[in-house]
Tab-separated table of C-alpha atoms (C1' of nucleotides) in Angstrom:
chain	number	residue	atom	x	y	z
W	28	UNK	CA	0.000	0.000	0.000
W	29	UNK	CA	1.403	3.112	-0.876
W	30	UNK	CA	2.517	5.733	1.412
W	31	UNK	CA	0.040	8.710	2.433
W	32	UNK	CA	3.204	11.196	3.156
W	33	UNK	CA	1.867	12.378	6.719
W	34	UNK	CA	3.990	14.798	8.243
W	35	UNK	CA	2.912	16.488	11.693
W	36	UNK	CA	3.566	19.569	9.740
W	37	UNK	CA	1.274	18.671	6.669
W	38	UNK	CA	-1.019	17.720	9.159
W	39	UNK	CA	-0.975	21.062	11.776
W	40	UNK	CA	-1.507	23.114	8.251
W	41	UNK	CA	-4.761	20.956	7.551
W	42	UNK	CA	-6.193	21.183	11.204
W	43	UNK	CA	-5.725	24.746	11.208
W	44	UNK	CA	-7.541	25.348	7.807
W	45	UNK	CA	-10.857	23.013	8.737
W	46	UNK	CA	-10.500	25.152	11.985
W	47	UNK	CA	-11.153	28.009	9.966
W	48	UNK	CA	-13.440	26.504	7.794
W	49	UNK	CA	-15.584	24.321	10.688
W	50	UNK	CA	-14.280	25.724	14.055
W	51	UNK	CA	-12.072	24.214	16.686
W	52	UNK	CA	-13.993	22.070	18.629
W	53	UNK	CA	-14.877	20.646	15.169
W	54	UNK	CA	-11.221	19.717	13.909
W	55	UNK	CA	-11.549	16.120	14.857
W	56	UNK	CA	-8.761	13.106	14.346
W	57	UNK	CA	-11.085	11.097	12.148
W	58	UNK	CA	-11.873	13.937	10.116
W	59	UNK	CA	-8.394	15.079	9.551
W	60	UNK	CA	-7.739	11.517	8.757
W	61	UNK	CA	-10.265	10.983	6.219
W	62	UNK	CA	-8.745	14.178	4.270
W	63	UNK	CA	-5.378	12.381	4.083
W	64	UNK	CA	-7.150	9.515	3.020
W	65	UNK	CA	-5.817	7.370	6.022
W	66	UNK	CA	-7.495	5.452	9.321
W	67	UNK	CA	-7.996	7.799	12.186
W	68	UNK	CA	-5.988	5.473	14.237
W	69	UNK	CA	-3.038	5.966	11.998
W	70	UNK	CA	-2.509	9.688	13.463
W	71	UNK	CA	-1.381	8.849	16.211
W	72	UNK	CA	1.900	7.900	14.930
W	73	UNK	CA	2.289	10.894	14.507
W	74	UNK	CA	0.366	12.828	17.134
W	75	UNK	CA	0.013	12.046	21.281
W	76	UNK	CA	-3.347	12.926	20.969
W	77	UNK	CA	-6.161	14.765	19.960
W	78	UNK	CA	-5.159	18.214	22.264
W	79	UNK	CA	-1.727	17.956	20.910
W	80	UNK	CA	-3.436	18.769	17.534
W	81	UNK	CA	-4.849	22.201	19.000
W	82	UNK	CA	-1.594	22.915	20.568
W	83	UNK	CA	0.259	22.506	17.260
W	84	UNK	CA	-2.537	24.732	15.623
W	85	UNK	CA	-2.318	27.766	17.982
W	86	UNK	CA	1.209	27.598	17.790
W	87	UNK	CA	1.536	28.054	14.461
W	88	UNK	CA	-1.260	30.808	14.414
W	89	UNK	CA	0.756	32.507	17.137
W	90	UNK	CA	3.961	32.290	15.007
W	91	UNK	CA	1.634	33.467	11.657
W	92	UNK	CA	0.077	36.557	13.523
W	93	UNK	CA	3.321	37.420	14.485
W	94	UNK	CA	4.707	37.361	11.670
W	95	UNK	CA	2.023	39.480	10.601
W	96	UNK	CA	2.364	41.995	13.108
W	97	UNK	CA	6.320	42.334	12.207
W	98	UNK	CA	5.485	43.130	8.798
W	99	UNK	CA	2.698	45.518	9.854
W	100	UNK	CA	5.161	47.400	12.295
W	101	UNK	CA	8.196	47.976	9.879
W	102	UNK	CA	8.918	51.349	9.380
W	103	UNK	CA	6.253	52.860	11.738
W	104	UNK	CA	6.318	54.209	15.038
W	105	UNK	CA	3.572	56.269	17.481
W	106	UNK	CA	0.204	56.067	16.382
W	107	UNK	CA	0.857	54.723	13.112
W	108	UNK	CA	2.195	51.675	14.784
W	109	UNK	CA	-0.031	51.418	17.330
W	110	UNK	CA	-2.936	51.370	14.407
W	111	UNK	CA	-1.023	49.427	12.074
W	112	UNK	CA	-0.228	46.509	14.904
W	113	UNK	CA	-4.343	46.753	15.840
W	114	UNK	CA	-5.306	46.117	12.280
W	115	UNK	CA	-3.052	43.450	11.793
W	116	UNK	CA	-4.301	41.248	14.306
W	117	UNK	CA	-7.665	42.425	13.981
W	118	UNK	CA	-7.408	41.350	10.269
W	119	UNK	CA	-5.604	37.831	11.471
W	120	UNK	CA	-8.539	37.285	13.883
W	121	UNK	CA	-11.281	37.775	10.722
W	122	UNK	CA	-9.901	35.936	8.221
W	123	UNK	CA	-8.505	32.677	10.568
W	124	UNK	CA	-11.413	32.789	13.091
W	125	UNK	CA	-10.212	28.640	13.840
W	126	UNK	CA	-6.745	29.420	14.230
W	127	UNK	CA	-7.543	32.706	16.533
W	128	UNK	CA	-9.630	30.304	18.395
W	129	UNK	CA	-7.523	28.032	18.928
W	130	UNK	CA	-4.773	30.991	20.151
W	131	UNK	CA	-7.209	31.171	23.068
W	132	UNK	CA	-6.346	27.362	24.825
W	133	UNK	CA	-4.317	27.642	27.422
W	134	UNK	CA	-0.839	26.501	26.910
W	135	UNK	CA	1.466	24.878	29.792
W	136	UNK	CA	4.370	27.820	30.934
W	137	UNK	CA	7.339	25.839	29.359
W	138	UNK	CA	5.266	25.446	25.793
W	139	UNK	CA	3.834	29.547	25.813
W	140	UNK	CA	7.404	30.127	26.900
W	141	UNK	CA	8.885	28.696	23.440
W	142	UNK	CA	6.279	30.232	21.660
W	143	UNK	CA	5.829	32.954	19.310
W	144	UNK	CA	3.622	34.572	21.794
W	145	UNK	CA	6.893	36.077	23.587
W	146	UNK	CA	7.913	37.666	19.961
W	147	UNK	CA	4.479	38.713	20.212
W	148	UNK	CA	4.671	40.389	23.547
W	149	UNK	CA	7.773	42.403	22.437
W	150	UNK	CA	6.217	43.763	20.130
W	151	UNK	CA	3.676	45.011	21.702
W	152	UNK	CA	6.094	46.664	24.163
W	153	UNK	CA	8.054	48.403	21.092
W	154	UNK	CA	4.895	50.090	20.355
W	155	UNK	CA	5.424	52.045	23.343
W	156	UNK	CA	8.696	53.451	22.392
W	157	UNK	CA	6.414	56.204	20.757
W	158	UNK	CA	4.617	57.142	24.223
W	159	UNK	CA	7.695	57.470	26.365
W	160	UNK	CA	6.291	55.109	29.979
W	161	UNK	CA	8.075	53.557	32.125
W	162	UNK	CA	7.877	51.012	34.485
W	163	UNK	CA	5.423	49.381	35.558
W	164	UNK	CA	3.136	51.517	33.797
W	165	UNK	CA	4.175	50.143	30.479
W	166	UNK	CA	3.824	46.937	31.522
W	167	UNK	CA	-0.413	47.651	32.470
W	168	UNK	CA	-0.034	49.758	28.926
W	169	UNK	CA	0.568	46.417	27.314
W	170	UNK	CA	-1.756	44.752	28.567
W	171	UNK	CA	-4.423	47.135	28.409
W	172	UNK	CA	-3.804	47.484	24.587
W	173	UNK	CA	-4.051	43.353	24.397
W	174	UNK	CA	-7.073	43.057	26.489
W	175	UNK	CA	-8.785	46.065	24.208
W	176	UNK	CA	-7.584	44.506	21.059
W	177	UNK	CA	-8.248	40.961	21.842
W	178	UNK	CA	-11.911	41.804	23.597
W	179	UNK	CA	-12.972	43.806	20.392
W	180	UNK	CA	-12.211	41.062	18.023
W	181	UNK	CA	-13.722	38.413	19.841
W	182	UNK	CA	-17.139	40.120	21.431
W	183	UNK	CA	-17.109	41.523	17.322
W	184	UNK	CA	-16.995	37.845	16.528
W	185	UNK	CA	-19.362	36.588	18.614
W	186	UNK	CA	-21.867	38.929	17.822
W	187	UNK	CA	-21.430	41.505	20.868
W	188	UNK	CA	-22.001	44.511	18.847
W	189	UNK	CA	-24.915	43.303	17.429
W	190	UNK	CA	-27.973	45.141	18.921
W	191	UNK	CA	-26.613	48.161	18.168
W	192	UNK	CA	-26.449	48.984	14.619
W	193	UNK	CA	-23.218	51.478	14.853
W	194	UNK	CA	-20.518	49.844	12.079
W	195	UNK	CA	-18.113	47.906	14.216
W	196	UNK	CA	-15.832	49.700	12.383
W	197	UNK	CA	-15.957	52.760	13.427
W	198	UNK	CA	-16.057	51.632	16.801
W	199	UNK	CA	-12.914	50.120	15.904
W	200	UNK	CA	-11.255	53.246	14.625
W	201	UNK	CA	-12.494	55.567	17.412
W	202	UNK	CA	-11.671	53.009	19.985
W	203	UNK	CA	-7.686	53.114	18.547
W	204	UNK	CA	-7.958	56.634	18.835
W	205	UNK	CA	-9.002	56.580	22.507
W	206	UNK	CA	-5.967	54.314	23.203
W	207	UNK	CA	-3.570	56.559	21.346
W	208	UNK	CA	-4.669	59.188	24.061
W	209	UNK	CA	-4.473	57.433	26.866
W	210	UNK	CA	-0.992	56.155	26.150
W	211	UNK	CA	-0.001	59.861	25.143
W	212	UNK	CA	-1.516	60.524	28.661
W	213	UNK	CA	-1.212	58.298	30.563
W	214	UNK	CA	-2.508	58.836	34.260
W	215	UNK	CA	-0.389	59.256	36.996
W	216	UNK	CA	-1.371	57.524	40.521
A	21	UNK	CA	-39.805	3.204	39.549
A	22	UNK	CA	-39.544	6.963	40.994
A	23	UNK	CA	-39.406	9.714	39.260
A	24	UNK	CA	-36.328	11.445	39.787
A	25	UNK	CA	-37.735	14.989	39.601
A	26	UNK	CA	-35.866	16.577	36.649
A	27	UNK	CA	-36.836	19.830	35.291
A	28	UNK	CA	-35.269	21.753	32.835
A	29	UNK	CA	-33.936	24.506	35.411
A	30	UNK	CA	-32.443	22.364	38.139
A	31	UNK	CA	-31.057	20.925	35.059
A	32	UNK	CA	-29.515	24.510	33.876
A	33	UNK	CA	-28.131	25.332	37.690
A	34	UNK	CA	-26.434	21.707	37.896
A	35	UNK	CA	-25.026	22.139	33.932
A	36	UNK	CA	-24.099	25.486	35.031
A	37	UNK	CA	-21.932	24.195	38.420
A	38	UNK	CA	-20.602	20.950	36.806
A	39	UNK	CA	-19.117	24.040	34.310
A	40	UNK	CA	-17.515	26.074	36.613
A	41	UNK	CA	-15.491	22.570	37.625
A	42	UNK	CA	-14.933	21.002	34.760
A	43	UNK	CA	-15.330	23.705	31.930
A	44	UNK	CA	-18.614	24.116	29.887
A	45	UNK	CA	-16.428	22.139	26.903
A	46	UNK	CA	-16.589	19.002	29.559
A	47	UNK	CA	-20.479	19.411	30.627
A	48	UNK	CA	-22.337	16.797	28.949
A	49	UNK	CA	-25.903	14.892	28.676
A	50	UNK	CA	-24.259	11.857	29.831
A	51	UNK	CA	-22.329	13.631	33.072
A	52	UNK	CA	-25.511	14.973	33.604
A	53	UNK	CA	-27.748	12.274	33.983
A	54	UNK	CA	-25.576	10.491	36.139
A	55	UNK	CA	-25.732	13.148	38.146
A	56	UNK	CA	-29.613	12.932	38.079
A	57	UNK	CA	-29.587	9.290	38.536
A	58	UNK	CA	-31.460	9.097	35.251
A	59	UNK	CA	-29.843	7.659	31.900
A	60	UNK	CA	-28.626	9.986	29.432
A	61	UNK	CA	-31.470	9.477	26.701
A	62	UNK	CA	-34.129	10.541	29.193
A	63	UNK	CA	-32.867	13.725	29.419
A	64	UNK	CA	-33.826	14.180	25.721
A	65	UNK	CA	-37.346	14.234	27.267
A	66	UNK	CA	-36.172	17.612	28.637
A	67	UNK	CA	-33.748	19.043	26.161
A	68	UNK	CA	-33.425	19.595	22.369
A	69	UNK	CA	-30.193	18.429	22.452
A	70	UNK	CA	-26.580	19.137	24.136
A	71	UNK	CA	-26.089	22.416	22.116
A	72	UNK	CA	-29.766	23.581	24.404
A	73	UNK	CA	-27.980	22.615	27.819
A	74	UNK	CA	-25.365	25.253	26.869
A	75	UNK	CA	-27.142	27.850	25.827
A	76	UNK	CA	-29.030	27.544	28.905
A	77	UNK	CA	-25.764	27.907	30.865
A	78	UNK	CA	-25.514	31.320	29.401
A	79	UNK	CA	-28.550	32.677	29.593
A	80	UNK	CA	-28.306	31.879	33.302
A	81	UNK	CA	-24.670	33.229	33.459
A	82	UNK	CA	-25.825	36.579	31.597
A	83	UNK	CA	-29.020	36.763	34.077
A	84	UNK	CA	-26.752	36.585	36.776
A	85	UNK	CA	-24.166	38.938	35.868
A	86	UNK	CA	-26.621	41.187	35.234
A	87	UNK	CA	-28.009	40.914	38.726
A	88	UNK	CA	-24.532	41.195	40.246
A	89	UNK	CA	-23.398	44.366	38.213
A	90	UNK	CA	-26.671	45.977	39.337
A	91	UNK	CA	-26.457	45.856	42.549
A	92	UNK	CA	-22.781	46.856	42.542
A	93	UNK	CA	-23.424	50.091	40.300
A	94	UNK	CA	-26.785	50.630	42.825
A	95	UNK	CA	-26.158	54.258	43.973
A	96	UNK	CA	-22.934	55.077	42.472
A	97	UNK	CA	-21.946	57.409	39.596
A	98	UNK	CA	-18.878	58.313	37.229
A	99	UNK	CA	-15.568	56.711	38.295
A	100	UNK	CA	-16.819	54.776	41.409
A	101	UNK	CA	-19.658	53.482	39.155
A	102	UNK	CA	-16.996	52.098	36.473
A	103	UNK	CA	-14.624	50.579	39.056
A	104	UNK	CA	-17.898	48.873	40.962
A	105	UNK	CA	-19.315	47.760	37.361
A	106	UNK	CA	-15.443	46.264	36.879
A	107	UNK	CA	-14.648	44.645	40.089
A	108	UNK	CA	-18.489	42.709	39.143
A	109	UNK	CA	-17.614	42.187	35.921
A	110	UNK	CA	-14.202	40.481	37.026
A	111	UNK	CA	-14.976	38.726	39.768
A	112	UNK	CA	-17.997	36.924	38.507
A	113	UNK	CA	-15.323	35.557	35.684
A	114	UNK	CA	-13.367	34.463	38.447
A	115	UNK	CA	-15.812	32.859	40.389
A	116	UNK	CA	-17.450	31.196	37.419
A	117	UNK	CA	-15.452	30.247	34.822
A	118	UNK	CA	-17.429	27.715	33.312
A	119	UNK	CA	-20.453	30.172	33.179
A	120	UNK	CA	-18.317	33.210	32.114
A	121	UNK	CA	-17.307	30.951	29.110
A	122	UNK	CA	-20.518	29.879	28.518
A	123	UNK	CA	-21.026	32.950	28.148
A	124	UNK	CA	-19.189	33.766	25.006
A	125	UNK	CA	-20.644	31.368	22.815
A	126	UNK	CA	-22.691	32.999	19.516
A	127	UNK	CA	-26.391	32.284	20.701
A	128	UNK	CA	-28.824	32.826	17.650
A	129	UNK	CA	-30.123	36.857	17.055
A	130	UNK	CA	-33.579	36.411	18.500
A	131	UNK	CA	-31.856	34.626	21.793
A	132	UNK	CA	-29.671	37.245	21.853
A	133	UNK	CA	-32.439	39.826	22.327
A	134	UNK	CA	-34.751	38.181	24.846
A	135	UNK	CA	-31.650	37.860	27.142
A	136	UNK	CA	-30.630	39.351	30.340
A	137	UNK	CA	-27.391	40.670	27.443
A	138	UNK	CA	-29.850	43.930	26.506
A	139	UNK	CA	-29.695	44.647	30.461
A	140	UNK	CA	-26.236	44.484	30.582
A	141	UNK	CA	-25.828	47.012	27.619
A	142	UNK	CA	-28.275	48.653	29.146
A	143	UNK	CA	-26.620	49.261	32.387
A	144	UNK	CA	-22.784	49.913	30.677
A	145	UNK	CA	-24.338	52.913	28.929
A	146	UNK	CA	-25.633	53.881	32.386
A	147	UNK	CA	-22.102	54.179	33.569
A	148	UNK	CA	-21.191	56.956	31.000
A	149	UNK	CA	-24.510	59.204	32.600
A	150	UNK	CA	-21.276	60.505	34.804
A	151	UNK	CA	-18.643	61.326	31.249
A	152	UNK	CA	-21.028	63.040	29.488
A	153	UNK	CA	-20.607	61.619	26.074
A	154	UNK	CA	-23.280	61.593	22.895
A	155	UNK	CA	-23.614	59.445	20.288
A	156	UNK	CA	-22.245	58.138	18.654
A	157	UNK	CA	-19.197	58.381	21.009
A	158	UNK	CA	-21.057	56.748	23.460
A	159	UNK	CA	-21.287	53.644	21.801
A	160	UNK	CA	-17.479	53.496	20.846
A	161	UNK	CA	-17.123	53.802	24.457
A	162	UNK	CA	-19.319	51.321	25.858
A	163	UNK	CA	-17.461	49.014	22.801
A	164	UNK	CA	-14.266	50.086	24.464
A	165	UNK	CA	-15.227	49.301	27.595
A	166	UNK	CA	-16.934	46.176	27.336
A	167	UNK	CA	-13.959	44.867	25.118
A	168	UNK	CA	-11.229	46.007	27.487
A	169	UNK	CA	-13.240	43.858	30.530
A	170	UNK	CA	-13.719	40.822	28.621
A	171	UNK	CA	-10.275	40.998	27.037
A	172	UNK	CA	-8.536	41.442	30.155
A	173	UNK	CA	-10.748	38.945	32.214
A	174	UNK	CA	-10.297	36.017	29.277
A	175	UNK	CA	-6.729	36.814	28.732
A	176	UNK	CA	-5.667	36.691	32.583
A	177	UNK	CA	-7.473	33.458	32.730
A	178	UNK	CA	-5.787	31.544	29.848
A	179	UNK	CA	-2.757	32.948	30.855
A	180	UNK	CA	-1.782	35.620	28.794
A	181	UNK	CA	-0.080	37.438	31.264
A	182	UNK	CA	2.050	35.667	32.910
A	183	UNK	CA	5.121	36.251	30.954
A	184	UNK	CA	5.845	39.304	33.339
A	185	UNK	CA	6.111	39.033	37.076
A	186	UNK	CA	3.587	41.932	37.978
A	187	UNK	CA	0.277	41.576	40.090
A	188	UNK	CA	-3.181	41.426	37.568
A	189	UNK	CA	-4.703	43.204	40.522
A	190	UNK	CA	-2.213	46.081	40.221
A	191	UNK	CA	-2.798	45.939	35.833
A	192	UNK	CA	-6.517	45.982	36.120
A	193	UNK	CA	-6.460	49.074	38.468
A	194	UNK	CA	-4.537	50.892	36.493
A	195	UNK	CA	-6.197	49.867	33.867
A	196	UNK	CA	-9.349	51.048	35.076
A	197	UNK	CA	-7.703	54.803	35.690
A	198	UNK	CA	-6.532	54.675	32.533
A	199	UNK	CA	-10.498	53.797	31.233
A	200	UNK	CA	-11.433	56.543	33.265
A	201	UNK	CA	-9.191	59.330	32.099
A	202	UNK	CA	-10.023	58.685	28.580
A	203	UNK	CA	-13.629	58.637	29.149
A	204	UNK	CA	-13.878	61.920	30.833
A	205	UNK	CA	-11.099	62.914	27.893
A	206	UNK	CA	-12.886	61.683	25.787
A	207	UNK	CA	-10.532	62.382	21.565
A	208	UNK	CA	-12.973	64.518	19.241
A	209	UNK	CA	-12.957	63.593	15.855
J	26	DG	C1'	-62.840	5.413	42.937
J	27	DG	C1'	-62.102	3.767	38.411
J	28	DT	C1'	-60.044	5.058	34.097
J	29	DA	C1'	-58.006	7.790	30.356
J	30	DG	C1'	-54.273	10.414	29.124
J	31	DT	C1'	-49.931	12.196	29.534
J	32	DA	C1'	-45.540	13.196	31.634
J	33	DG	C1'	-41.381	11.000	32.932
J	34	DC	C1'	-38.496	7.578	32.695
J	35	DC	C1'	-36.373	3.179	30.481
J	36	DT	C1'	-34.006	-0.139	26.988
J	37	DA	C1'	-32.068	-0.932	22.671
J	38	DG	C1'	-29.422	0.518	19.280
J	39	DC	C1'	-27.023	3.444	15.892
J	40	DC	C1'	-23.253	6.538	14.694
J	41	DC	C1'	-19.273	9.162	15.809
J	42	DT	C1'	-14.913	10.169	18.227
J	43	DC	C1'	-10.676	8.973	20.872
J	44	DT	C1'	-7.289	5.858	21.854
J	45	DT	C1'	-4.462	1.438	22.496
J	46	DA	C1'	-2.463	-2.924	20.850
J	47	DG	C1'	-0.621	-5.572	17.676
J	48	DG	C1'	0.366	-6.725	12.698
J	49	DC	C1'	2.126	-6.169	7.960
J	50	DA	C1'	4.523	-4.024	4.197
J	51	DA	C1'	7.381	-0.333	1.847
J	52	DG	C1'	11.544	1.341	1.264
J	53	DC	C1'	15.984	2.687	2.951
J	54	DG	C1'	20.841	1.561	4.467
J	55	DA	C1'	24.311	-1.824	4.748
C	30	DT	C1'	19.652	-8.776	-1.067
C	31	DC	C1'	18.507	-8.698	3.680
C	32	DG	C1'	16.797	-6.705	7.535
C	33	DC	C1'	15.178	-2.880	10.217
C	34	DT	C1'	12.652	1.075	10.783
C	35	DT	C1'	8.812	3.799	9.462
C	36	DG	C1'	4.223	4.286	8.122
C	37	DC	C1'	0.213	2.525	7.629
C	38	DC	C1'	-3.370	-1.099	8.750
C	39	DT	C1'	-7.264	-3.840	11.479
C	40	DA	C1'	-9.471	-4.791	15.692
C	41	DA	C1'	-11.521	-3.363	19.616
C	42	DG	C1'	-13.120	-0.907	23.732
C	43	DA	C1'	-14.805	3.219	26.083
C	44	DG	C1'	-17.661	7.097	25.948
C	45	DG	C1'	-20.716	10.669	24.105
C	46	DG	C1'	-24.969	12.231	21.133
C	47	DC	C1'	-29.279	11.042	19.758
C	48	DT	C1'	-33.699	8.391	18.040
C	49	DA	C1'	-37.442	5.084	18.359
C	50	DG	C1'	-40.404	2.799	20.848
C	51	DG	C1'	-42.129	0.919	25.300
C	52	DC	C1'	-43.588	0.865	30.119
C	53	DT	C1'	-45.230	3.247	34.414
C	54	DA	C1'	-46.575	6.674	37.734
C	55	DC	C1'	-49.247	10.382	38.381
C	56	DT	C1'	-53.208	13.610	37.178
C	57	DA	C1'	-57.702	14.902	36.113
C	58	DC	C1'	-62.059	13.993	35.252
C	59	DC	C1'	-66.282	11.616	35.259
DNA sequence: GGTAGTAGCCTAGCCCTCTTAGGCAAGCGA
DNA sequence: TCGCTTGCCTAAGAGGGCTAGGCTACTACC
């Protein structure tokens, strides 16, 4: 019998794509068996198990939105960063709502540790170069801008926004340029 | 044989606790009947189907959070009122994070609108009686607002966060100054 | 107080998923 | 060419979701 050519990497591409396409909780073993044309029990050769699979999928996703961001944040600093990094991961989030998803398990310490999420977190911090804080206040900054940017997206995904008919959009725009003033003004204790 | 007594909301409250210990992705019919003493396919009798028993978790969860953030903004106005409507927000999360997930799952428009989620709105919009903002500022602000929570709350609890050594407590309270300052600052167009 | 009718539970059974154990064959290195 | 490793297989069990159809306890009504 000939050789499917499985590859945990051929594999974590896959998942992530029917976890855009179906959702998460949807990208199953079996099913990501039967699109390799291969028995569900097969996988496991190459996978622990099925929570592996979502690891492996928000770890690339992490290493893709970063990637992302990077790109986004070349050349730009202040507010034109700031914006710049929002609407890249805003636009990750809406057009990989599986792998975003998935970004959301909880990895264990050593596993987020390796991951692209610290490359992530820098990031963010080099944002702040523009707005002059310092310590610890740019550490609350950062994670003020994550929580904003990260609660948008996903109460905008699942439908948050919805009873009032406002364009999330322009929510989104005014909402960046509250956040530009804060950080340019930031309050002292 | 005796009936066991099952009704759709003792149901709800026991999906809704069996949740907060073992995460809504872990509540099932099955768990739930043997909690009942019943078997699983008689609680079909009861239910739709396992997708109901969820949705029902966050109804409840919204109804309750509701309640909770009301009484906490009871009396109070401007920044006192935000930091009260907050500290609810947060701490129901905390206390139950199986409900406060259940929370965030996309229940159909109609559901949407006949749950305690129009209070909630409701009652964020009160909050910015004391900034003195009109539309449609106001909405990009209760947008803001609701995002930064949520995003804050759901990143602290899946661990976004802990990549730097400092408190959450001490984040979110600066956080919340920082809300505050750009609310009553509120950036002009 | 007997007797419908129905509400509440049950068994049987199907399909799907996850996972382990053990087997066979393809293809590479010696 | 031989053998060993790698990659796939079948078999099988546990558990969850759900449907169909049956029995029983309670209710209401005459």
């Amino acid at each position: 019998m000939a050789r499917a050519g499985v590859t945990v990497e051929r594999l974590t591409l896959a998942a992530a794509e029917l976890a855009d396409e179906v959702g998460v909780e949807n990208v199953t073993v079996a099913a990501l068996a039967r699109q390799f044309g291969v028995k569900d029990a097969s996988l496991y050769f190459h996978l622990k198990n099925a929570h592996e699979l979502r690891v492996r999928i928000a770890l690339l996703a992490l290493a893709e939105l970063a990637d992302r961001v990077a790109a986004a944040l070349a050349g730009r600093a202040g507010k034109e960063a700031l914006v710049a990094f929002a609407n890249a991961y805003r636009a990750y989030a809406r057009e990989h709502p599986g792998r975003y998803a998935a970004m959301q398990i909880d990895l264990d310490p050593e596993t987020a540790a390796a991951s692209a999420g610290v490359r992530h977190a820098e990031m963010t911090r080099a944002i702040l170069r523009g707005y002059r804080l310092s310590e610890p206040d740019q550490t609350d900054a950062v994670r003020m801008m994550h929580s904003t940017f990260h609660g948008f997206v996903s109460l905008e995904k699942t439908g948050g926004f919805r009873h009032t008919p406002r364009p999330t959009d322009d929510s989104w725009s005014r909402t960046l340029d509250a956040l530009d003033a804060v950080l340019t003004n930031w309050p002292s204790r």
